[in-house]
Each structure stands twice: as structure tokens, then as C-alpha cells.
């Protein structure tokens, strides 16, 4: 199954690292900024972004361990990937991290193919995401102009805005991130 059509965490991790590896080498901040599509000077965004590959790695490992595969063989380089993700000095050269990741990018692709073989759920298309966004925009506007208690209005508007953010981040965080936000929203309301 093509990677853009699945919600496979290993494909999302692969795409993220591939995007970073395609960026010109410079400092680690430049490298990760390219991966997360943020400015190299936006340290907080980069550090927030670094939680994502860790989560994707954890989820990929969990899925591989739950499958009928020789997960020890597939995951033998995951410690190397964790080491690459742990470099947090943003001012040093990215060469060390690039070397480590070049050595594991193929493994991540293997993980993704193995996880795909378990018939992983299809991802939402861009058209579906756009339709959901349009509906959320309509809800937001309806609540914004509604004659309701201001505290309730603020809670609902904040919740809708967080859902819109989860939709924007869907390409990185996938269904799990969207599901978490929906669950938090339901709990909040």
C-alpha cells in the first residue's frame, strides 16, 4: 500500500526524517526545522516537534512487537534512531545526526512495509480533511455569533479551534492525534 494512503506511524516517521535529510546540512536546528516546516530560529517549535518522532518510533515499535514478525531483527537499529533523536544541542553540526539517520532510514521503510502488511487503516484524504475543516469553520462561526453564555461560548470556541489545529497537524500526527483531540474535546464539553 502506498505510504500516503495509510496512517502507518512508520511511514510518517520515514517521511519526517526523509524531509529533514533532503534539507541542506547545517546546524541541528536547520535540520529539524526542515523536518517540522518551521523556522530554524523557532527553538520552542523545534523542541515541541521533537516529541513527534519519539512518539512515532514508540508506536511503530509497539505495532511491530504485536505482529507475527521477528521484531528483534526489524528493531535492531531503533536504539541508533533514538540516539539521533536525542541530540538537542541545536548549535552543533547536523552531520552526526545525518550519518546516524542515513543508516536507519531504510530500516524505517522496512518497518512501515511490515506494519502495512497488517492492513493498516486508510488515512483521510485531503478532500475529506477540507470538508471537515469547512464544517468546523461553520460551527465556529455559528457559536461565535450565538447568544449564549460567554463562558460556554469560550469553551466551545476553544474546543473547535483545537480540533481545527488537529486537522492541520493530521499529516504529521495522523489518526491518533486527531482521536486524542476529539476525546479531549468531548471530555471538556
Tab-separated table of C-alpha atoms in Angstrom:
chain	number	residue	atom	x	y	z
A	1	UNK	CA	0.000	0.000	0.000
A	2	UNK	CA	1.438	3.440	-0.867
A	3	UNK	CA	2.604	5.352	2.158
A	4	UNK	CA	0.475	8.449	1.569
A	5	UNK	CA	-2.691	6.339	1.867
A	6	UNK	CA	-2.047	4.853	5.293
A	7	UNK	CA	-1.982	6.066	8.839
A	8	UNK	CA	1.106	3.955	9.466
A	9	UNK	CA	3.339	5.656	12.077
A	10	UNK	CA	6.483	4.224	10.499
A	11	UNK	CA	5.653	5.886	7.167
A	12	UNK	CA	5.022	9.180	8.946
A	13	UNK	CA	8.368	8.824	10.731
A	14	UNK	CA	10.054	7.912	7.440
A	15	UNK	CA	8.558	10.953	5.682
A	16	UNK	CA	9.575	13.266	8.521
A	17	UNK	CA	13.178	12.059	8.530
A	18	UNK	CA	13.341	11.999	4.740
A	19	UNK	CA	12.207	15.642	4.650
A	20	UNK	CA	14.973	16.559	7.111
A	21	UNK	CA	17.604	14.589	5.199
A	22	UNK	CA	16.705	16.437	1.995
A	23	UNK	CA	17.468	19.774	3.638
A	24	UNK	CA	20.933	21.268	3.255
A	25	UNK	CA	23.240	20.244	6.049
A	26	UNK	CA	23.881	22.900	8.622
A	27	UNK	CA	23.190	23.040	12.315
A	28	UNK	CA	20.853	20.603	14.010
A	29	UNK	CA	18.322	23.421	14.306
A	30	UNK	CA	18.287	23.772	10.484
A	31	UNK	CA	17.896	20.021	10.082
A	32	UNK	CA	14.896	19.662	12.404
A	33	UNK	CA	13.334	22.935	11.241
A	34	UNK	CA	13.149	21.439	7.743
A	35	UNK	CA	11.517	18.297	9.115
A	36	UNK	CA	8.833	20.232	11.006
A	37	UNK	CA	8.437	23.062	8.452
A	38	UNK	CA	9.318	25.754	10.993
A	39	UNK	CA	11.984	28.456	11.121
A	40	UNK	CA	15.419	27.346	12.375
A	41	UNK	CA	15.275	30.173	14.918
A	42	UNK	CA	11.997	28.882	16.429
A	43	UNK	CA	13.566	26.749	19.168
A	44	UNK	CA	10.303	26.081	21.054
A	45	UNK	CA	8.609	24.782	17.880
A	46	UNK	CA	11.577	22.531	17.140
A	47	UNK	CA	11.632	21.102	20.664
A	48	UNK	CA	7.849	20.556	20.575
A	49	UNK	CA	8.305	18.905	17.198
A	50	UNK	CA	10.961	16.533	18.544
A	51	UNK	CA	8.329	14.802	20.645
A	52	UNK	CA	6.660	13.622	17.430
A	53	UNK	CA	9.396	11.313	16.069
A	54	UNK	CA	9.771	9.778	19.539
A	55	UNK	CA	6.024	9.066	19.633
A	56	UNK	CA	6.059	7.662	16.102
A	57	UNK	CA	9.006	5.437	16.956
A	58	UNK	CA	7.267	4.170	20.103
A	59	UNK	CA	4.065	3.455	18.184
A	60	UNK	CA	5.969	1.700	15.371
A	61	UNK	CA	7.871	-0.480	17.841
A	62	UNK	CA	4.651	-1.383	19.623
A	63	UNK	CA	2.957	-2.401	16.361
A	64	UNK	CA	5.949	-4.455	15.232
A	65	UNK	CA	6.172	-6.237	18.573
A	66	UNK	CA	2.468	-7.068	18.377
A	67	UNK	CA	2.809	-8.535	14.876
A	68	UNK	CA	3.835	-12.032	13.896
A	69	UNK	CA	7.222	-10.850	12.706
A	70	UNK	CA	10.747	-11.227	14.008
A	71	UNK	CA	10.620	-7.820	15.673
A	72	UNK	CA	14.071	-8.165	17.239
A	73	UNK	CA	15.550	-8.319	13.750
A	74	UNK	CA	13.500	-5.389	12.465
A	75	UNK	CA	14.134	-3.205	15.503
A	76	UNK	CA	17.853	-3.804	15.981
A	77	UNK	CA	18.690	-0.232	14.876
A	78	UNK	CA	15.960	1.537	16.826
A	79	UNK	CA	18.463	2.457	19.560
A	80	UNK	CA	20.547	4.231	16.906
A	81	UNK	CA	17.469	6.171	15.854
A	82	UNK	CA	16.719	7.094	19.475
A	83	UNK	CA	20.296	8.329	19.852
A	84	UNK	CA	19.930	10.508	16.743
A	85	UNK	CA	16.674	11.956	18.078
A	86	UNK	CA	18.316	12.760	21.407
A	87	UNK	CA	20.789	15.331	20.069
A	88	UNK	CA	19.327	18.547	21.469
A	89	UNK	CA	22.254	20.940	21.104
A	90	UNK	CA	20.794	22.938	18.226
A	91	UNK	CA	24.031	24.811	17.502
A	92	UNK	CA	26.226	21.855	16.535
A	93	UNK	CA	26.594	20.454	13.036
A	94	UNK	CA	23.837	18.155	11.850
A	95	UNK	CA	26.422	15.850	10.239
A	96	UNK	CA	26.413	13.439	13.194
A	97	UNK	CA	22.632	13.109	13.164
A	98	UNK	CA	22.544	12.859	9.361
A	99	UNK	CA	25.020	9.976	9.470
A	100	UNK	CA	23.005	8.152	12.107
A	101	UNK	CA	19.710	8.654	10.286
A	102	UNK	CA	21.100	7.699	6.882
A	103	UNK	CA	21.880	4.362	8.476
A	104	UNK	CA	18.333	3.718	9.707
A	105	UNK	CA	16.046	5.335	7.117
A	106	UNK	CA	15.910	2.083	5.143
A	107	UNK	CA	15.026	0.160	8.310
A	108	UNK	CA	12.133	2.516	8.973
A	109	UNK	CA	10.866	1.779	5.461
A	110	UNK	CA	11.018	-1.947	6.245
A	111	UNK	CA	9.084	-1.338	9.465
A	112	UNK	CA	6.473	0.569	7.501
A	113	UNK	CA	6.076	-2.230	4.959
A	114	UNK	CA	5.777	-4.786	7.740
A	115	UNK	CA	3.141	-2.702	9.534
A	116	UNK	CA	1.321	-2.170	6.210
A	117	UNK	CA	1.066	-5.935	5.845
A	118	UNK	CA	-1.318	-5.862	8.819
A	119	UNK	CA	-3.821	-3.897	6.684
A	120	UNK	CA	-3.370	-0.624	8.472
A	121	UNK	CA	-6.263	1.833	8.387
A	122	UNK	CA	-6.575	4.204	5.453
A	123	UNK	CA	-5.841	7.862	6.009
A	124	UNK	CA	-8.320	10.637	5.442
A	125	UNK	CA	-7.892	12.259	2.048
A	126	UNK	CA	-7.191	15.969	1.629
A	127	UNK	CA	-10.756	16.387	0.335
A	128	UNK	CA	-12.153	14.745	3.486
A	129	UNK	CA	-9.934	16.913	5.687
A	130	UNK	CA	-11.104	20.025	3.804
A	131	UNK	CA	-14.752	19.024	4.227
A	132	UNK	CA	-14.244	18.532	7.977
A	133	UNK	CA	-12.470	21.888	8.207
A	134	UNK	CA	-15.366	23.618	6.423
A	135	UNK	CA	-17.833	22.056	8.870
A	136	UNK	CA	-15.704	23.111	11.844
A	137	UNK	CA	-15.461	26.644	10.446
A	138	UNK	CA	-19.254	26.730	10.201
A	139	UNK	CA	-19.648	25.511	13.789
A	140	UNK	CA	-17.101	28.073	14.957
A	141	UNK	CA	-18.936	30.941	13.246
A	142	UNK	CA	-22.349	29.769	14.482
A	143	UNK	CA	-21.137	29.617	18.080
A	144	UNK	CA	-19.241	32.905	17.753
A	145	UNK	CA	-22.389	34.834	16.879
A	146	UNK	CA	-24.743	32.828	19.119
A	147	UNK	CA	-26.471	34.482	22.042
A	148	UNK	CA	-25.195	32.087	24.717
A	149	UNK	CA	-23.316	32.325	27.999
A	150	UNK	CA	-19.838	33.804	27.349
A	151	UNK	CA	-18.034	31.134	29.392
A	152	UNK	CA	-19.760	28.363	27.459
A	153	UNK	CA	-19.046	30.161	24.185
A	154	UNK	CA	-15.334	30.425	25.054
A	155	UNK	CA	-15.098	26.717	25.940
A	156	UNK	CA	-16.832	25.650	22.729
A	157	UNK	CA	-14.801	28.032	20.546
A	158	UNK	CA	-11.549	26.890	22.167
A	159	UNK	CA	-12.530	23.265	21.594
A	160	UNK	CA	-13.402	23.853	17.936
A	161	UNK	CA	-10.115	25.693	17.437
A	162	UNK	CA	-8.183	22.774	18.948
A	163	UNK	CA	-9.984	20.401	16.581
A	164	UNK	CA	-9.081	22.630	13.622
A	165	UNK	CA	-5.447	22.538	14.783
A	166	UNK	CA	-5.570	18.730	14.985
A	167	UNK	CA	-6.849	18.664	11.380
A	168	UNK	CA	-3.976	20.924	10.265
A	169	UNK	CA	-1.498	18.607	12.013
A	170	UNK	CA	-3.106	15.435	10.669
A	171	UNK	CA	-0.368	14.829	8.085
A	172	UNK	CA	2.164	14.592	10.926
A	173	UNK	CA	0.173	13.206	13.834
A	174	UNK	CA	-2.306	11.026	11.942
A	175	UNK	CA	-5.467	9.495	13.284
A	176	UNK	CA	-4.050	9.025	16.764
A	177	UNK	CA	-3.503	12.771	17.211
A	178	UNK	CA	-6.941	13.565	15.836
A	179	UNK	CA	-8.578	10.935	18.026
A	180	UNK	CA	-6.815	12.258	21.132
A	181	UNK	CA	-8.081	15.770	20.438
A	182	UNK	CA	-11.640	14.562	19.796
A	183	UNK	CA	-11.572	12.648	23.096
A	184	UNK	CA	-10.229	15.699	24.964
A	185	UNK	CA	-12.907	17.875	23.348
A	186	UNK	CA	-15.711	15.511	24.320
A	187	UNK	CA	-14.362	15.369	27.872
A	188	UNK	CA	-14.122	19.174	28.000
A	189	UNK	CA	-17.707	19.632	26.808
